[in-house]
Amino acid sequence: MADDNSYGAIHRYEPARESTVAAITIVLLSVLQIIFVGMFAYGLTAGWAVGTSTGTDAGNVLLGLLLAAVFINLAFILLLYRKEFLPDVMVVKKRRRKWEDLYVREEDMEGTEIGGDMVEKLKRAIYPYYKR
């Protein structure tokens, strides 16, 4: 088997709980979702937003609340599904250093100095007893 710390190695795997209560709740929330979407679609086709059927401007607010209920309900469905039916998997990923992303060899990662050893040579030329 591969080393536990290699790229892509599964570090922890816990299977999903798959509870019956969560499944029933998801089904009930899905039925409620269909009702909300149906009411929103009917409200759009009946002209609730422009006030033709209600005679007021409150239909626009009602359609906005229905659309908000659709997305909030969908968020709860996805939250329950992710928590109860997807396994908990941790995969090992190692962060690479910046010079590895630039395809630079390890011995060249510091780069080269402009002028190289010219400053040291100049100091030795001026003062011959200079110690490093």
PDB file of C-alpha atoms in Angstrom:
ATOM      1  CA  MET A   1       0.000   0.000   0.000  1.00  0.00           C
ATOM      2  CA  ALA A   2       1.129   3.574  -0.631  1.00  0.00           C
ATOM      3  CA  ASP A   3       2.611   5.771   2.053  1.00  0.00           C
ATOM      4  CA  ASP A   4      -0.057   7.389   4.282  1.00  0.00           C
ATOM      5  CA  ASN A   5       1.358  10.859   3.664  1.00  0.00           C
ATOM      6  CA  SER A   6       1.551  10.666  -0.134  1.00  0.00           C
ATOM      7  CA  TYR A   7      -0.527  12.919  -2.377  1.00  0.00           C
ATOM      8  CA  GLY A   8      -4.162  11.822  -2.549  1.00  0.00           C
ATOM      9  CA  ALA A   9      -3.953   9.247   0.249  1.00  0.00           C
ATOM     10  CA  ILE A  10      -7.171   8.872   2.234  1.00  0.00           C
ATOM     11  CA  HIS A  11      -6.367   9.891   5.799  1.00  0.00           C
ATOM     12  CA  ARG A  12      -9.807   9.291   7.344  1.00  0.00           C
ATOM     13  CA  TYR A  13     -12.959   7.637   5.965  1.00  0.00           C
ATOM     14  CA  GLU A  14     -16.151   7.459   7.988  1.00  0.00           C
ATOM     15  CA  PRO A  15     -19.212   6.014   6.226  1.00  0.00           C
ATOM     16  CA  ALA A  16     -22.476   7.941   6.252  1.00  0.00           C
ATOM     17  CA  ARG A  17     -25.033   7.351   8.995  1.00  0.00           C
ATOM     18  CA  GLU A  18     -28.008   7.086   6.596  1.00  0.00           C
ATOM     19  CA  SER A  19     -30.721   7.628   9.194  1.00  0.00           C
ATOM     20  CA  THR A  20     -34.366   6.895   8.377  1.00  0.00           C
ATOM     21  CA  VAL A  21     -35.570  10.087  10.063  1.00  0.00           C
ATOM     22  CA  ALA A  22     -33.345  12.168   7.779  1.00  0.00           C
ATOM     23  CA  ALA A  23     -34.654  10.339   4.706  1.00  0.00           C
ATOM     24  CA  ILE A  24     -38.286  10.969   5.705  1.00  0.00           C
ATOM     25  CA  THR A  25     -37.493  14.626   6.458  1.00  0.00           C
ATOM     26  CA  ILE A  26     -35.852  15.050   3.044  1.00  0.00           C
ATOM     27  CA  VAL A  27     -38.909  13.545   1.343  1.00  0.00           C
ATOM     28  CA  LEU A  28     -41.272  15.879   3.235  1.00  0.00           C
ATOM     29  CA  LEU A  29     -39.096  18.905   2.474  1.00  0.00           C
ATOM     30  CA  SER A  30     -39.029  17.872  -1.187  1.00  0.00           C
ATOM     31  CA  VAL A  31     -42.837  17.775  -1.294  1.00  0.00           C
ATOM     32  CA  LEU A  32     -42.908  21.223   0.322  1.00  0.00           C
ATOM     33  CA  GLN A  33     -40.347  22.381  -2.265  1.00  0.00           C
ATOM     34  CA  ILE A  34     -42.612  21.234  -5.115  1.00  0.00           C
ATOM     35  CA  ILE A  35     -45.527  23.146  -3.561  1.00  0.00           C
ATOM     36  CA  PHE A  36     -43.444  26.336  -3.224  1.00  0.00           C
ATOM     37  CA  VAL A  37     -42.153  26.085  -6.795  1.00  0.00           C
ATOM     38  CA  GLY A  38     -45.684  25.423  -8.082  1.00  0.00           C
ATOM     39  CA  MET A  39     -47.074  28.440  -6.224  1.00  0.00           C
ATOM     40  CA  PHE A  40     -44.235  30.628  -7.527  1.00  0.00           C
ATOM     41  CA  ALA A  41     -44.761  29.467 -11.126  1.00  0.00           C
ATOM     42  CA  TYR A  42     -48.533  29.981 -10.840  1.00  0.00           C
ATOM     43  CA  GLY A  43     -47.977  33.447  -9.352  1.00  0.00           C
ATOM     44  CA  LEU A  44     -45.748  34.413 -12.267  1.00  0.00           C
ATOM     45  CA  THR A  45     -48.257  33.238 -14.876  1.00  0.00           C
ATOM     46  CA  ALA A  46     -51.259  34.737 -13.050  1.00  0.00           C
ATOM     47  CA  GLY A  47     -49.638  38.169 -12.878  1.00  0.00           C
ATOM     48  CA  TRP A  48     -49.281  38.485  -9.116  1.00  0.00           C
ATOM     49  CA  ALA A  49     -46.174  40.650  -9.524  1.00  0.00           C
ATOM     50  CA  VAL A  50     -47.902  43.345 -11.583  1.00  0.00           C
ATOM     51  CA  GLY A  51     -51.061  43.357  -9.473  1.00  0.00           C
ATOM     52  CA  THR A  52     -53.519  42.333 -12.211  1.00  0.00           C
ATOM     53  CA  SER A  53     -55.161  39.568 -10.189  1.00  0.00           C
ATOM     54  CA  THR A  54     -54.800  41.048  -6.701  1.00  0.00           C
ATOM     55  CA  GLY A  55     -55.343  44.718  -7.451  1.00  0.00           C
ATOM     56  CA  THR A  56     -52.422  45.711  -5.172  1.00  0.00           C
ATOM     57  CA  ASP A  57     -48.654  45.740  -5.266  1.00  0.00           C
ATOM     58  CA  ALA A  58     -48.428  43.124  -2.499  1.00  0.00           C
ATOM     59  CA  GLY A  59     -48.150  40.320  -5.072  1.00  0.00           C
ATOM     60  CA  ASN A  60     -44.568  41.326  -5.813  1.00  0.00           C
ATOM     61  CA  VAL A  61     -43.707  40.902  -2.144  1.00  0.00           C
ATOM     62  CA  LEU A  62     -45.516  37.555  -2.063  1.00  0.00           C
ATOM     63  CA  LEU A  63     -43.535  36.284  -5.056  1.00  0.00           C
ATOM     64  CA  GLY A  64     -40.308  37.421  -3.406  1.00  0.00           C
ATOM     65  CA  LEU A  65     -41.186  35.566  -0.216  1.00  0.00           C
ATOM     66  CA  LEU A  66     -42.085  32.430  -2.182  1.00  0.00           C
ATOM     67  CA  LEU A  67     -38.753  32.567  -4.010  1.00  0.00           C
ATOM     68  CA  ALA A  68     -36.919  33.023  -0.700  1.00  0.00           C
ATOM     69  CA  ALA A  69     -38.823  30.026   0.729  1.00  0.00           C
ATOM     70  CA  VAL A  70     -37.784  27.932  -2.293  1.00  0.00           C
ATOM     71  CA  PHE A  71     -34.077  28.642  -1.748  1.00  0.00           C
ATOM     72  CA  ILE A  72     -34.169  28.279   2.048  1.00  0.00           C
ATOM     73  CA  ASN A  73     -36.006  24.968   1.743  1.00  0.00           C
ATOM     74  CA  LEU A  74     -33.480  23.778  -0.848  1.00  0.00           C
ATOM     75  CA  ALA A  75     -30.656  24.761   1.515  1.00  0.00           C
ATOM     76  CA  PHE A  76     -32.145  22.596   4.286  1.00  0.00           C
ATOM     77  CA  ILE A  77     -32.557  19.650   1.903  1.00  0.00           C
ATOM     78  CA  LEU A  78     -28.922  19.892   0.783  1.00  0.00           C
ATOM     79  CA  LEU A  79     -27.709  20.344   4.371  1.00  0.00           C
ATOM     80  CA  LEU A  80     -29.493  17.206   5.556  1.00  0.00           C
ATOM     81  CA  TYR A  81     -28.302  15.211   2.545  1.00  0.00           C
ATOM     82  CA  ARG A  82     -24.680  16.281   3.005  1.00  0.00           C
ATOM     83  CA  LYS A  83     -24.700  15.599   6.742  1.00  0.00           C
ATOM     84  CA  GLU A  84     -26.515  12.246   6.755  1.00  0.00           C
ATOM     85  CA  PHE A  85     -25.823  10.579   3.405  1.00  0.00           C
ATOM     86  CA  LEU A  86     -22.322  11.598   2.242  1.00  0.00           C
ATOM     87  CA  PRO A  87     -19.279   9.901   3.786  1.00  0.00           C
ATOM     88  CA  ASP A  88     -16.726  11.940   5.729  1.00  0.00           C
ATOM     89  CA  VAL A  89     -13.461  11.634   3.792  1.00  0.00           C
ATOM     90  CA  MET A  90     -10.202  13.438   4.535  1.00  0.00           C
ATOM     91  CA  VAL A  91      -7.622  13.343   1.744  1.00  0.00           C
ATOM     92  CA  VAL A  92      -3.972  14.244   2.381  1.00  0.00           C
ATOM     93  CA  LYS A  93      -2.806  17.263   0.406  1.00  0.00           C
ATOM     94  CA  LYS A  94       0.665  18.697   0.791  1.00  0.00           C
ATOM     95  CA  ARG A  95       1.310  22.327   0.110  1.00  0.00           C
ATOM     96  CA  ARG A  96       4.165  22.878  -2.271  1.00  0.00           C
ATOM     97  CA  ARG A  97       6.650  25.692  -1.918  1.00  0.00           C
ATOM     98  CA  LYS A  98       6.483  28.590  -4.365  1.00  0.00           C
ATOM     99  CA  TRP A  99       9.656  27.708  -6.194  1.00  0.00           C
ATOM    100  CA  GLU A 100       8.226  24.249  -6.969  1.00  0.00           C
ATOM    101  CA  ASP A 101       5.302  25.875  -8.778  1.00  0.00           C
ATOM    102  CA  LEU A 102       7.726  27.789 -10.994  1.00  0.00           C
ATOM    103  CA  TYR A 103       9.564  24.595 -12.016  1.00  0.00           C
ATOM    104  CA  VAL A 104      12.824  25.803 -10.456  1.00  0.00           C
ATOM    105  CA  ARG A 105      15.341  23.241  -9.251  1.00  0.00           C
ATOM    106  CA  GLU A 106      15.932  23.098  -5.499  1.00  0.00           C
ATOM    107  CA  GLU A 107      19.561  24.191  -5.766  1.00  0.00           C
ATOM    108  CA  ASP A 108      18.504  27.286  -7.752  1.00  0.00           C
ATOM    109  CA  MET A 109      15.679  28.367  -5.434  1.00  0.00           C
ATOM    110  CA  GLU A 110      17.673  31.270  -3.903  1.00  0.00           C
ATOM    111  CA  GLY A 111      18.673  32.622  -7.315  1.00  0.00           C
ATOM    112  CA  THR A 112      21.951  34.364  -8.112  1.00  0.00           C
ATOM    113  CA  GLU A 113      23.227  37.684  -6.822  1.00  0.00           C
ATOM    114  CA  ILE A 114      23.747  40.557  -9.243  1.00  0.00           C
ATOM    115  CA  GLY A 115      27.462  41.084  -9.536  1.00  0.00           C
ATOM    116  CA  GLY A 116      28.194  37.831  -7.745  1.00  0.00           C
ATOM    117  CA  ASP A 117      31.306  38.121  -5.549  1.00  0.00           C
ATOM    118  CA  MET A 118      32.331  41.527  -6.911  1.00  0.00           C
ATOM    119  CA  VAL A 119      31.795  43.332  -3.581  1.00  0.00           C
ATOM    120  CA  GLU A 120      33.986  40.809  -1.728  1.00  0.00           C
ATOM    121  CA  LYS A 121      36.733  41.136  -4.357  1.00  0.00           C
ATOM    122  CA  LEU A 122      36.602  44.923  -4.106  1.00  0.00           C
ATOM    123  CA  LYS A 123      36.933  44.785  -0.306  1.00  0.00           C
ATOM    124  CA  ARG A 124      39.972  42.485  -0.597  1.00  0.00           C
ATOM    125  CA  ALA A 125      41.552  44.755  -3.202  1.00  0.00           C
ATOM    126  CA  ILE A 126      41.179  47.829  -0.972  1.00  0.00           C
ATOM    127  CA  TYR A 127      41.987  46.156   2.332  1.00  0.00           C
ATOM    128  CA  PRO A 128      44.118  43.030   1.868  1.00  0.00           C
ATOM    129  CA  TYR A 129      43.775  41.881   5.514  1.00  0.00           C
ATOM    130  CA  TYR A 130      39.953  41.845   5.371  1.00  0.00           C
ATOM    131  CA  LYS A 131      38.470  38.717   6.936  1.00  0.00           C
ATOM    132  CA  ARG A 132      35.171  37.228   5.869  1.00  0.00           C
TER     133      ARG A 132
END
